[in-house]
PDB file of C-alpha atoms in Angstrom:
ATOM      1  CA  MET A   1      15.820 -74.396  16.993  1.00 46.00           C
ATOM      2  CA  GLN A   2      12.781 -72.145  17.311  1.00 49.00           C
ATOM      3  CA  ALA A   3      13.264 -69.062  19.552  1.00 49.00           C
ATOM      4  CA  LEU A   4      11.092 -68.812  22.613  1.00 46.00           C
ATOM      5  CA  PRO A   5       9.159 -65.599  23.250  1.00 46.00           C
ATOM      6  CA  ALA A   6      10.610 -63.233  25.847  1.00 45.00           C
ATOM      7  CA  LEU A   7       9.393 -63.496  29.405  1.00 42.00           C
ATOM      8  CA  GLY A   8       6.177 -61.498  29.858  1.00 43.00           C
ATOM      9  CA  ASP A   9       5.499 -61.123  26.186  1.00 45.00           C
ATOM     10  CA  HIS A  10       1.998 -62.491  25.859  1.00 44.00           C
ATOM     11  CA  SER A  11       0.715 -60.393  22.915  1.00 44.00           C
ATOM     12  CA  PRO A  12       0.129 -62.195  19.655  1.00 44.00           C
ATOM     13  CA  ASP A  13       2.155 -59.530  17.795  1.00 45.00           C
ATOM     14  CA  SER A  14       4.973 -57.959  19.721  1.00 42.00           C
ATOM     15  CA  SER A  15       5.459 -55.319  16.983  1.00 42.00           C
ATOM     16  CA  ARG A  16       2.145 -53.639  18.040  1.00 43.00           C
ATOM     17  CA  LEU A  17       3.228 -53.073  21.625  1.00 41.00           C
ATOM     18  CA  GLY A  18       2.535 -49.499  22.833  1.00 43.00           C
ATOM     19  CA  GLU A  19      -0.056 -48.761  20.142  1.00 46.00           C
ATOM     20  CA  ARG A  20      -3.572 -47.627  21.081  1.00 45.00           C
ATOM     21  CA  PRO A  21      -6.001 -50.531  20.776  1.00 43.00           C
ATOM     22  CA  GLN A  22      -8.442 -50.303  17.906  1.00 46.00           C
ATOM     23  CA  LEU A  23     -11.827 -48.925  19.053  1.00 43.00           C
ATOM     24  CA  PRO A  24     -15.074 -50.520  17.952  1.00 43.00           C
ATOM     25  CA  SER A  25     -16.499 -49.204  14.725  1.00 42.00           C
ATOM     26  CA  GLN A  26     -19.272 -47.180  16.425  1.00 41.00           C
ATOM     27  CA  TRP A  27     -16.757 -44.778  18.019  1.00 39.00           C
ATOM     28  CA  GLY A  28     -15.777 -43.591  14.566  1.00 41.00           C
ATOM     29  CA  ARG A  29     -19.310 -42.582  13.615  1.00 42.00           C
ATOM     30  CA  GLY A  30     -19.692 -39.576  15.934  1.00 41.00           C
ATOM     31  CA  MET A  31     -20.356 -41.563  19.106  1.00 40.00           C
ATOM     32  CA  PRO A  32     -18.544 -40.455  22.276  1.00 41.00           C
ATOM     33  CA  GLU A  33     -15.660 -42.525  23.460  1.00 42.00           C
ATOM     34  CA  PRO A  34     -16.184 -44.604  26.606  1.00 41.00           C
ATOM     35  CA  SER A  35     -14.588 -42.049  28.931  1.00 40.00           C
ATOM     36  CA  HIS A  36     -16.707 -39.240  27.455  1.00 41.00           C
ATOM     37  CA  ALA A  37     -19.840 -41.338  27.555  1.00 38.00           C
ATOM     38  CA  ALA A  38     -19.250 -41.995  31.227  1.00 39.00           C
ATOM     39  CA  GLY A  39     -18.960 -38.246  31.779  1.00 42.00           C
ATOM     40  CA  LEU A  40     -22.231 -37.624  29.982  1.00 38.00           C
ATOM     41  CA  ALA A  41     -23.960 -40.285  32.005  1.00 38.00           C
ATOM     42  CA  GLN A  42     -22.654 -38.714  35.182  1.00 40.00           C
ATOM     43  CA  LYS A  43     -23.994 -35.285  34.093  1.00 42.00           C
ATOM     44  CA  GLU A  44     -27.416 -36.716  33.282  1.00 41.00           C
ATOM     45  CA  SER A  45     -27.586 -38.347  36.679  1.00 40.00           C
ATOM     46  CA  GLY A  46     -27.422 -34.916  38.366  1.00 42.00           C
ATOM     47  CA  ALA A  47     -23.688 -34.505  38.842  1.00 41.00           C
ATOM     48  CA  GLN A  48     -22.244 -30.979  39.089  1.00 45.00           C
ATOM     49  CA  GLU A  49     -21.857 -29.219  35.752  1.00 47.00           C
ATOM     50  CA  PRO A  50     -18.491 -27.921  34.578  1.00 46.00           C
ATOM     51  CA  VAL A  51     -17.888 -24.339  35.644  1.00 45.00           C
ATOM     52  CA  GLY A  52     -16.801 -23.131  32.229  1.00 47.00           C
ATOM     53  CA  PRO A  53     -16.870 -24.334  28.649  1.00 50.00           C
ATOM     54  CA  PRO A  54     -13.406 -25.334  27.503  1.00 48.00           C
ATOM     55  CA  GLU A  55     -14.393 -24.621  23.894  1.00 56.00           C
ATOM     56  CA  VAL A  56     -15.038 -20.894  24.511  1.00 64.00           C
ATOM     57  CA  GLY A  57     -12.168 -18.898  23.035  1.00 82.00           C
ATOM     58  CA  GLU A  58     -10.346 -16.318  25.099  1.00 88.00           C
ATOM     59  CA  GLN A  59     -11.161 -13.576  22.600  1.00 91.00           C
ATOM     60  CA  ALA A  60     -14.913 -14.245  22.746  1.00 91.00           C
ATOM     61  CA  LEU A  61     -14.849 -14.450  26.543  1.00 93.00           C
ATOM     62  CA  LEU A  62     -12.848 -11.232  26.853  1.00 93.00           C
ATOM     63  CA  ALA A  63     -15.261  -9.428  24.512  1.00 93.00           C
ATOM     64  CA  MET A  64     -18.182 -10.417  26.732  1.00 94.00           C
ATOM     65  CA  LEU A  65     -16.397  -9.429  29.941  1.00 95.00           C
ATOM     66  CA  MET A  66     -15.412  -6.048  28.514  1.00 94.00           C
ATOM     67  CA  ALA A  67     -18.987  -5.376  27.361  1.00 94.00           C
ATOM     68  CA  VAL A  68     -20.243  -5.995  30.889  1.00 94.00           C
ATOM     69  CA  ALA A  69     -17.435  -3.953  32.462  1.00 93.00           C
ATOM     70  CA  ASP A  70     -18.236  -0.984  30.192  1.00 93.00           C
ATOM     71  CA  SER A  71     -21.969  -1.134  30.993  1.00 92.00           C
ATOM     72  CA  PRO A  72     -23.655   0.906  33.773  1.00 91.00           C
ATOM     73  CA  LEU A  73     -24.322  -2.282  35.740  1.00 92.00           C
ATOM     74  CA  PRO A  74     -22.296  -2.458  38.967  1.00 92.00           C
ATOM     75  CA  VAL A  75     -19.733  -5.234  38.954  1.00 91.00           C
ATOM     76  CA  ARG A  76     -19.634  -5.431  42.745  1.00 87.00           C
ATOM     77  CA  SER A  77     -21.356  -3.605  45.589  1.00 85.00           C
ATOM     78  CA  GLN A  78     -19.095  -0.970  47.117  1.00 81.00           C
ATOM     79  CA  GLN A  79     -19.104   1.275  50.147  1.00 82.00           C
ATOM     80  CA  LYS A  80     -19.704   4.994  49.689  1.00 82.00           C
ATOM     81  CA  ASP A  81     -16.125   6.017  50.434  1.00 82.00           C
ATOM     82  CA  GLU A  82     -14.569   3.077  48.582  1.00 85.00           C
ATOM     83  CA  PRO A  83     -12.574   4.028  45.463  1.00 88.00           C
ATOM     84  CA  ASP A  84     -13.928   3.006  42.077  1.00 88.00           C
ATOM     85  CA  LEU A  85     -12.739  -0.249  40.607  1.00 89.00           C
ATOM     86  CA  THR A  86     -10.166  -0.104  37.874  1.00 91.00           C
ATOM     87  CA  ALA A  87     -10.763  -1.760  34.511  1.00 91.00           C
ATOM     88  CA  GLU A  88      -8.383  -4.588  35.432  1.00 93.00           C
ATOM     89  CA  GLU A  89     -10.170  -5.178  38.754  1.00 93.00           C
ATOM     90  CA  LYS A  90     -13.544  -5.281  37.037  1.00 93.00           C
ATOM     91  CA  LEU A  91     -12.353  -7.830  34.495  1.00 94.00           C
ATOM     92  CA  ALA A  92     -10.793  -9.998  37.220  1.00 94.00           C
ATOM     93  CA  ILE A  93     -14.024  -9.986  39.271  1.00 94.00           C
ATOM     94  CA  LEU A  94     -16.174 -10.766  36.251  1.00 94.00           C
ATOM     95  CA  ARG A  95     -13.875 -13.537  35.058  1.00 94.00           C
ATOM     96  CA  ALA A  96     -13.916 -15.208  38.490  1.00 95.00           C
ATOM     97  CA  LEU A  97     -17.713 -15.005  38.702  1.00 95.00           C
ATOM     98  CA  TYR A  98     -18.128 -16.443  35.209  1.00 95.00           C
ATOM     99  CA  ARG A  99     -15.694 -19.246  36.001  1.00 94.00           C
ATOM    100  CA  ASP A 100     -17.247 -20.204  39.345  1.00 94.00           C
ATOM    101  CA  LYS A 101     -20.930 -19.277  38.878  1.00 94.00           C
ATOM    102  CA  PRO A 102     -21.770 -18.805  35.196  1.00 94.00           C
ATOM    103  CA  VAL A 103     -25.544 -18.942  35.759  1.00 95.00           C
ATOM    104  CA  VAL A 104     -25.340 -16.186  38.373  1.00 95.00           C
ATOM    105  CA  PHE A 105     -23.203 -14.195  35.937  1.00 96.00           C
ATOM    106  CA  LEU A 106     -25.839 -14.575  33.215  1.00 95.00           C
ATOM    107  CA  GLU A 107     -28.700 -13.641  35.537  1.00 94.00           C
ATOM    108  CA  ARG A 108     -26.946 -10.564  36.914  1.00 94.00           C
ATOM    109  CA  PHE A 109     -25.515  -9.119  33.702  1.00 94.00           C
ATOM    110  CA  ARG A 110     -27.876 -10.349  30.981  1.00 93.00           C
ATOM    111  CA  ARG A 111     -29.033  -6.773  30.217  1.00 93.00           C
ATOM    112  CA  ALA A 112     -25.499  -5.886  29.185  1.00 93.00           C
ATOM    113  CA  LEU A 113     -25.063  -8.912  26.919  1.00 95.00           C
ATOM    114  CA  ARG A 114     -25.548  -9.145  23.188  1.00 93.00           C
ATOM    115  CA  VAL A 115     -26.593 -12.152  21.143  1.00 94.00           C
ATOM    116  CA  GLU A 116     -23.014 -12.872  20.082  1.00 93.00           C
ATOM    117  CA  HIS A 117     -22.062 -13.309  23.752  1.00 94.00           C
ATOM    118  CA  LEU A 118     -24.472 -16.174  24.379  1.00 93.00           C
ATOM    119  CA  GLY A 119     -22.021 -18.742  23.012  1.00 93.00           C
ATOM    120  CA  CYS A 120     -20.199 -18.428  26.338  1.00 93.00           C
ATOM    121  CA  PHE A 121     -23.169 -20.201  27.955  1.00 94.00           C
ATOM    122  CA  ALA A 122     -23.750 -22.922  25.356  1.00 92.00           C
ATOM    123  CA  HIS A 123     -22.444 -25.559  27.765  1.00 92.00           C
ATOM    124  CA  LEU A 124     -25.388 -24.742  30.081  1.00 93.00           C
ATOM    125  CA  ALA A 125     -28.105 -24.776  27.423  1.00 92.00           C
ATOM    126  CA  ALA A 126     -29.828 -27.745  29.061  1.00 94.00           C
ATOM    127  CA  ARG A 127     -30.767 -25.643  32.088  1.00 94.00           C
ATOM    128  CA  TYR A 128     -34.150 -23.910  32.018  1.00 94.00           C
ATOM    129  CA  GLU A 129     -33.034 -20.662  33.642  1.00 94.00           C
ATOM    130  CA  VAL A 130     -30.174 -20.306  31.154  1.00 95.00           C
ATOM    131  CA  ARG A 131     -32.557 -20.701  28.220  1.00 95.00           C
ATOM    132  CA  PHE A 132     -34.906 -18.169  29.857  1.00 95.00           C
ATOM    133  CA  TYR A 133     -32.202 -15.526  30.275  1.00 94.00           C
ATOM    134  CA  CYS A 134     -30.842 -16.149  26.778  1.00 95.00           C
ATOM    135  CA  ASP A 135     -34.344 -15.650  25.376  1.00 95.00           C
ATOM    136  CA  GLU A 136     -34.446 -12.288  27.172  1.00 94.00           C
ATOM    137  CA  VAL A 137     -31.253 -11.262  25.423  1.00 94.00           C
ATOM    138  CA  HIS A 138     -32.705 -12.303  22.061  1.00 95.00           C
ATOM    139  CA  ARG A 139     -35.935 -10.362  22.690  1.00 94.00           C
ATOM    140  CA  ALA A 140     -34.007  -7.251  23.703  1.00 93.00           C
ATOM    141  CA  ALA A 141     -31.928  -7.500  20.518  1.00 92.00           C
ATOM    142  CA  ARG A 142     -35.068  -7.782  18.381  1.00 92.00           C
ATOM    143  CA  GLY A 143     -36.551  -4.771  20.164  1.00 91.00           C
ATOM    144  CA  LYS A 144     -33.444  -2.690  19.512  1.00 89.00           C
ATOM    145  CA  ALA A 145     -33.448  -3.720  15.871  1.00 91.00           C
ATOM    146  CA  GLY A 146     -37.117  -2.749  15.541  1.00 88.00           C
ATOM    147  CA  HIS A 147     -36.450   0.588  17.235  1.00 88.00           C
ATOM    148  CA  THR A 148     -33.618   1.263  14.805  1.00 89.00           C
ATOM    149  CA  ARG A 149     -35.858   0.493  11.829  1.00 91.00           C
ATOM    150  CA  VAL A 150     -38.513   2.898  13.132  1.00 89.00           C
ATOM    151  CA  ARG A 151     -35.946   5.626  13.687  1.00 89.00           C
ATOM    152  CA  ASN A 152     -34.592   5.133  10.171  1.00 92.00           C
ATOM    153  CA  LYS A 153     -38.078   5.428   8.688  1.00 92.00           C
ATOM    154  CA  ARG A 154     -38.791   8.565  10.720  1.00 91.00           C
ATOM    155  CA  TYR A 155     -35.494  10.060   9.644  1.00 93.00           C
ATOM    156  CA  ALA A 156     -36.338   9.444   5.990  1.00 93.00           C
ATOM    157  CA  ALA A 157     -39.759  11.059   6.517  1.00 91.00           C
ATOM    158  CA  LEU A 158     -38.084  13.984   8.301  1.00 92.00           C
ATOM    159  CA  GLN A 159     -35.817  14.626   5.322  1.00 93.00           C
ATOM    160  CA  GLN A 160     -38.812  14.596   2.980  1.00 92.00           C
ATOM    161  CA  LEU A 161     -40.723  17.048   5.179  1.00 91.00           C
ATOM    162  CA  ILE A 162     -37.736  19.367   5.440  1.00 91.00           C
ATOM    163  CA  LYS A 163     -37.347  19.285   1.680  1.00 90.00           C
ATOM    164  CA  GLY A 164     -41.050  20.044   1.283  1.00 86.00           C
ATOM    165  CA  GLY A 165     -40.594  23.196   3.365  1.00 82.00           C
ATOM    166  CA  GLU A 166     -44.133  23.501   4.733  1.00 87.00           C
ATOM    167  CA  TYR A 167     -44.275  21.190   7.751  1.00 90.00           C
ATOM    168  CA  PHE A 168     -41.209  22.789   9.342  1.00 90.00           C
ATOM    169  CA  SER A 169     -42.013  26.364   8.380  1.00 87.00           C
ATOM    170  CA  ASP A 170     -42.134  28.961  11.164  1.00 85.00           C
ATOM    171  CA  GLU A 171     -45.923  29.138  11.002  1.00 84.00           C
ATOM    172  CA  GLN A 172     -46.411  25.362  11.245  1.00 86.00           C
ATOM    173  CA  MET A 173     -43.849  24.876  14.030  1.00 87.00           C
ATOM    174  CA  ARG A 174     -45.323  27.821  15.962  1.00 84.00           C
ATOM    175  CA  ALA A 175     -48.782  26.284  15.657  1.00 83.00           C
ATOM    176  CA  ARG A 176     -47.563  22.940  17.012  1.00 85.00           C
ATOM    177  CA  GLU A 177     -45.349  24.279  19.818  1.00 84.00           C
ATOM    178  CA  PRO A 178     -46.278  27.924  20.515  1.00 84.00           C
ATOM    179  CA  LEU A 179     -44.509  28.099  23.886  1.00 84.00           C
ATOM    180  CA  LEU A 180     -41.260  26.691  22.558  1.00 86.00           C
ATOM    181  CA  TYR A 181     -41.447  29.095  19.624  1.00 88.00           C
ATOM    182  CA  GLU A 182     -42.064  32.013  21.965  1.00 84.00           C
ATOM    183  CA  GLN A 183     -39.118  31.096  24.188  1.00 85.00           C
ATOM    184  CA  TYR A 184     -36.629  30.755  21.331  1.00 89.00           C
ATOM    185  CA  ILE A 185     -37.906  33.171  18.701  1.00 87.00           C
ATOM    186  CA  GLY A 186     -41.154  35.023  19.422  1.00 84.00           C
ATOM    187  CA  GLN A 187     -40.076  37.097  22.424  1.00 83.00           C
ATOM    188  CA  TYR A 188     -37.049  38.438  20.549  1.00 86.00           C
ATOM    189  CA  LEU A 189     -38.852  39.529  17.369  1.00 82.00           C
ATOM    190  CA  SER A 190     -38.623  43.199  16.494  1.00 80.00           C
ATOM    191  CA  ASP A 191     -41.694  45.322  15.758  1.00 75.00           C
ATOM    192  CA  GLU A 192     -41.043  45.005  12.034  1.00 78.00           C
ATOM    193  CA  GLU A 193     -40.759  41.203  12.304  1.00 75.00           C
ATOM    194  CA  LEU A 194     -43.955  41.034  14.342  1.00 70.00           C
ATOM    195  CA  LEU A 195     -45.743  43.141  11.733  1.00 71.00           C
ATOM    196  CA  ALA A 196     -44.467  40.893   8.964  1.00 67.00           C
ATOM    197  CA  LEU A 197     -45.617  37.862  10.931  1.00 64.00           C
ATOM    198  CA  GLY A 198     -49.082  39.387  11.294  1.00 57.00           C
ATOM    199  CA  ASN A 199     -49.276  40.079   7.580  1.00 55.00           C
ATOM    200  CA  GLN A 200     -48.878  36.464   6.498  1.00 55.00           C
ATOM    201  CA  PRO A 201     -51.112  35.415   3.569  1.00 50.00           C
ATOM    202  CA  LEU A 202     -54.568  34.360   4.648  1.00 44.00           C
ATOM    203  CA  ALA A 203     -55.901  30.827   4.228  1.00 46.00           C
ATOM    204  CA  SER A 204     -58.404  32.132   1.643  1.00 46.00           C
ATOM    205  CA  PRO A 205     -57.261  35.516   0.281  1.00 50.00           C
ATOM    206  CA  CYS A 206     -59.946  38.172  -0.202  1.00 52.00           C
ATOM    207  CA  SER A 207     -62.475  35.936   1.544  1.00 54.00           C
ATOM    208  CA  LEU A 208     -64.419  36.646   4.716  1.00 49.00           C
ATOM    209  CA  SER A 209     -64.339  32.955   5.605  1.00 52.00           C
ATOM    210  CA  GLY A 210     -60.567  33.013   5.237  1.00 51.00           C
ATOM    211  CA  VAL A 211     -60.281  35.962   7.604  1.00 50.00           C
ATOM    212  CA  LEU A 212     -62.506  34.253  10.168  1.00 53.00           C
ATOM    213  CA  LEU A 213     -60.573  31.014   9.845  1.00 55.00           C
ATOM    214  CA  ASP A 214     -57.243  32.732  10.406  1.00 60.00           C
ATOM    215  CA  SER A 215     -58.660  34.610  13.367  1.00 62.00           C
ATOM    216  CA  TYR A 216     -59.970  31.394  14.895  1.00 62.00           C
ATOM    217  CA  GLN A 217     -56.673  29.598  14.349  1.00 65.00           C
ATOM    218  CA  GLU A 218     -54.787  32.449  16.014  1.00 67.00           C
ATOM    219  CA  GLN A 219     -57.157  32.333  18.996  1.00 71.00           C
ATOM    220  CA  MET A 220     -56.613  28.580  19.356  1.00 73.00           C
ATOM    221  CA  LEU A 221     -52.854  29.096  19.108  1.00 73.00           C
ATOM    222  CA  GLN A 222     -52.947  31.735  21.854  1.00 73.00           C
ATOM    223  CA  LEU A 223     -55.053  29.411  24.011  1.00 77.00           C
ATOM    224  CA  ARG A 224     -52.574  26.598  23.491  1.00 73.00           C
ATOM    225  CA  LEU A 225     -49.732  28.946  24.355  1.00 73.00           C
ATOM    226  CA  HIS A 226     -51.520  30.006  27.547  1.00 74.00           C
ATOM    227  CA  ILE A 227     -52.068  26.392  28.634  1.00 78.00           C
ATOM    228  CA  GLN A 228     -48.451  25.440  27.973  1.00 74.00           C
ATOM    229  CA  GLN A 229     -47.248  28.529  29.841  1.00 74.00           C
ATOM    230  CA  GLU A 230     -49.374  27.669  32.883  1.00 74.00           C
ATOM    231  CA  GLN A 231     -48.047  24.120  32.902  1.00 74.00           C
ATOM    232  CA  GLU A 232     -44.455  25.323  32.750  1.00 75.00           C
ATOM    233  CA  ASP A 233     -45.044  27.927  35.466  1.00 73.00           C
ATOM    234  CA  ALA A 234     -46.448  25.226  37.735  1.00 74.00           C
ATOM    235  CA  CYS A 235     -43.353  23.072  37.176  1.00 74.00           C
ATOM    236  CA  MET A 236     -41.066  26.023  37.877  1.00 71.00           C
ATOM    237  CA  GLU A 237     -42.901  26.793  41.115  1.00 69.00           C
ATOM    238  CA  GLU A 238     -42.369  23.231  42.294  1.00 66.00           C
ATOM    239  CA  GLU A 239     -38.665  23.480  41.497  1.00 64.00           C
ATOM    240  CA  GLU A 240     -38.385  26.807  43.325  1.00 61.00           C
ATOM    241  CA  ASP A 241     -40.058  25.283  46.381  1.00 57.00           C
ATOM    242  CA  ASP A 242     -37.364  22.615  46.424  1.00 55.00           C
ATOM    243  CA  ASP A 243     -34.587  25.234  46.198  1.00 55.00           C
ATOM    244  CA  GLU A 244     -33.564  26.982  49.394  1.00 49.00           C
ATOM    245  CA  GLY A 245     -32.198  30.132  47.736  1.00 49.00           C
ATOM    246  CA  GLN A 246     -34.038  32.619  45.584  1.00 50.00           C
ATOM    247  CA  TYR A 247     -32.619  34.369  42.560  1.00 48.00           C
ATOM    248  CA  SER A 248     -33.667  37.305  40.447  1.00 48.00           C
ATOM    249  CA  SER A 249     -34.508  36.853  36.765  1.00 48.00           C
ATOM    250  CA  SER A 250     -34.321  40.562  35.920  1.00 48.00           C
ATOM    251  CA  ALA A 251     -30.900  40.138  34.310  1.00 47.00           C
ATOM    252  CA  SER A 252     -32.098  37.373  31.996  1.00 49.00           C
ATOM    253  CA  ASP A 253     -35.280  39.329  31.148  1.00 56.00           C
ATOM    254  CA  ALA A 254     -33.186  42.320  30.104  1.00 67.00           C
ATOM    255  CA  TRP A 255     -30.981  40.299  27.765  1.00 76.00           C
ATOM    256  CA  VAL A 256     -31.494  41.082  24.088  1.00 80.00           C
ATOM    257  CA  PRO A 257     -29.726  38.761  21.624  1.00 83.00           C
ATOM    258  CA  ASP A 258     -27.878  40.167  18.655  1.00 85.00           C
ATOM    259  CA  THR A 259     -28.292  38.936  15.092  1.00 85.00           C
ATOM    260  CA  GLU A 260     -25.855  36.065  15.483  1.00 89.00           C
ATOM    261  CA  GLU A 261     -27.443  34.924  18.736  1.00 89.00           C
ATOM    262  CA  LYS A 262     -30.915  35.090  17.187  1.00 87.00           C
ATOM    263  CA  ALA A 263     -29.725  32.850  14.363  1.00 90.00           C
ATOM    264  CA  PHE A 264     -28.337  30.396  16.923  1.00 92.00           C
ATOM    265  CA  LEU A 265     -31.655  30.384  18.855  1.00 91.00           C
ATOM    266  CA  ARG A 266     -33.605  29.745  15.667  1.00 90.00           C
ATOM    267  CA  GLU A 267     -31.290  26.876  14.768  1.00 92.00           C
ATOM    268  CA  GLU A 268     -31.684  25.407  18.265  1.00 93.00           C
ATOM    269  CA  PHE A 269     -35.484  25.691  18.059  1.00 90.00           C
ATOM    270  CA  THR A 270     -35.567  23.976  14.665  1.00 92.00           C
ATOM    271  CA  SER A 271     -33.255  21.238  15.917  1.00 93.00           C
ATOM    272  CA  ARG A 272     -35.525  20.573  18.886  1.00 92.00           C
ATOM    273  CA  MET A 273     -38.554  20.371  16.599  1.00 91.00           C
ATOM    274  CA  HIS A 274     -36.720  17.872  14.400  1.00 93.00           C
ATOM    275  CA  GLN A 275     -35.833  15.800  17.458  1.00 92.00           C
ATOM    276  CA  ARG A 276     -39.440  15.848  18.686  1.00 90.00           C
ATOM    277  CA  PHE A 277     -40.493  14.433  15.336  1.00 91.00           C
ATOM    278  CA  LEU A 278     -37.881  11.660  15.518  1.00 91.00           C
ATOM    279  CA  ASP A 279     -38.971  10.816  19.077  1.00 89.00           C
ATOM    280  CA  GLY A 280     -42.579  10.375  17.919  1.00 89.00           C
ATOM    281  CA  LYS A 281     -43.886  13.328  19.969  1.00 86.00           C
ATOM    282  CA  ASP A 282     -45.546  15.297  17.177  1.00 86.00           C
ATOM    283  CA  GLY A 283     -49.183  14.714  18.059  1.00 80.00           C
ATOM    284  CA  ASP A 284     -50.382  16.287  14.805  1.00 77.00           C
ATOM    285  CA  PHE A 285     -48.459  13.817  12.650  1.00 84.00           C
ATOM    286  CA  ASP A 286     -49.810  10.403  11.689  1.00 83.00           C
ATOM    287  CA  TYR A 287     -46.821   8.132  12.433  1.00 85.00           C
ATOM    288  CA  ARG A 288     -48.592   5.124  10.957  1.00 78.00           C
TER     289      ARG A 288
END
């Protein structure tokens, strides 16, 4: 006698009960499953976007939040007498803002972000403002990279000029920045050092044209020194007008550095001249 199927068993093969039904072949070729497709359709129809990408790793998210927290940008407006936020409080505020309003987070803190942080906003790439802010981050990164390349080239040129010995000689640096030279070195030179400075080799030895040229160059240097001194005096007068109290400079005028202090002043002057070159402020140098 043939056994009857159990009550309620209507499947053609009872051994396959509980198994997931086989999906159509197109779902196996990279197409979204029906539930996912419905979600995409809902998003395209203007439904609210997810607040955070589930695929963003905690390590990447934490790196971005810490970069923003360590930046000068304020995490939250505070009252004058309110204590500063702790690192934990900053991270908690930033995490909540990113979770609830990621676009606002990107707009507010984009200047503190780096290119590697933009993956945290990949789920919002369809939005115009997100693409706009991400492009800003990319442009800033390219600008920083270009600035670094320029600085590296200037540093290499600086090393060559230092090795050459002429461009950063006392005479050349004094000609370019006579006031700075006078403040650090010139005013503390002894009579013998001043005499030695005045007896430097002429541009054309034993030549009247060389003597005239050196005399003209010294006159131009003194004129440049006078102009720079007037400009600095004007700035100091403005600062003194802003200050309520007056002070006497007689003590500083009477100070005479010893040999070690003179060496330190010379080193400081040379360092400042090197930095001016790296900053692109040497007007006599062709930076092209």
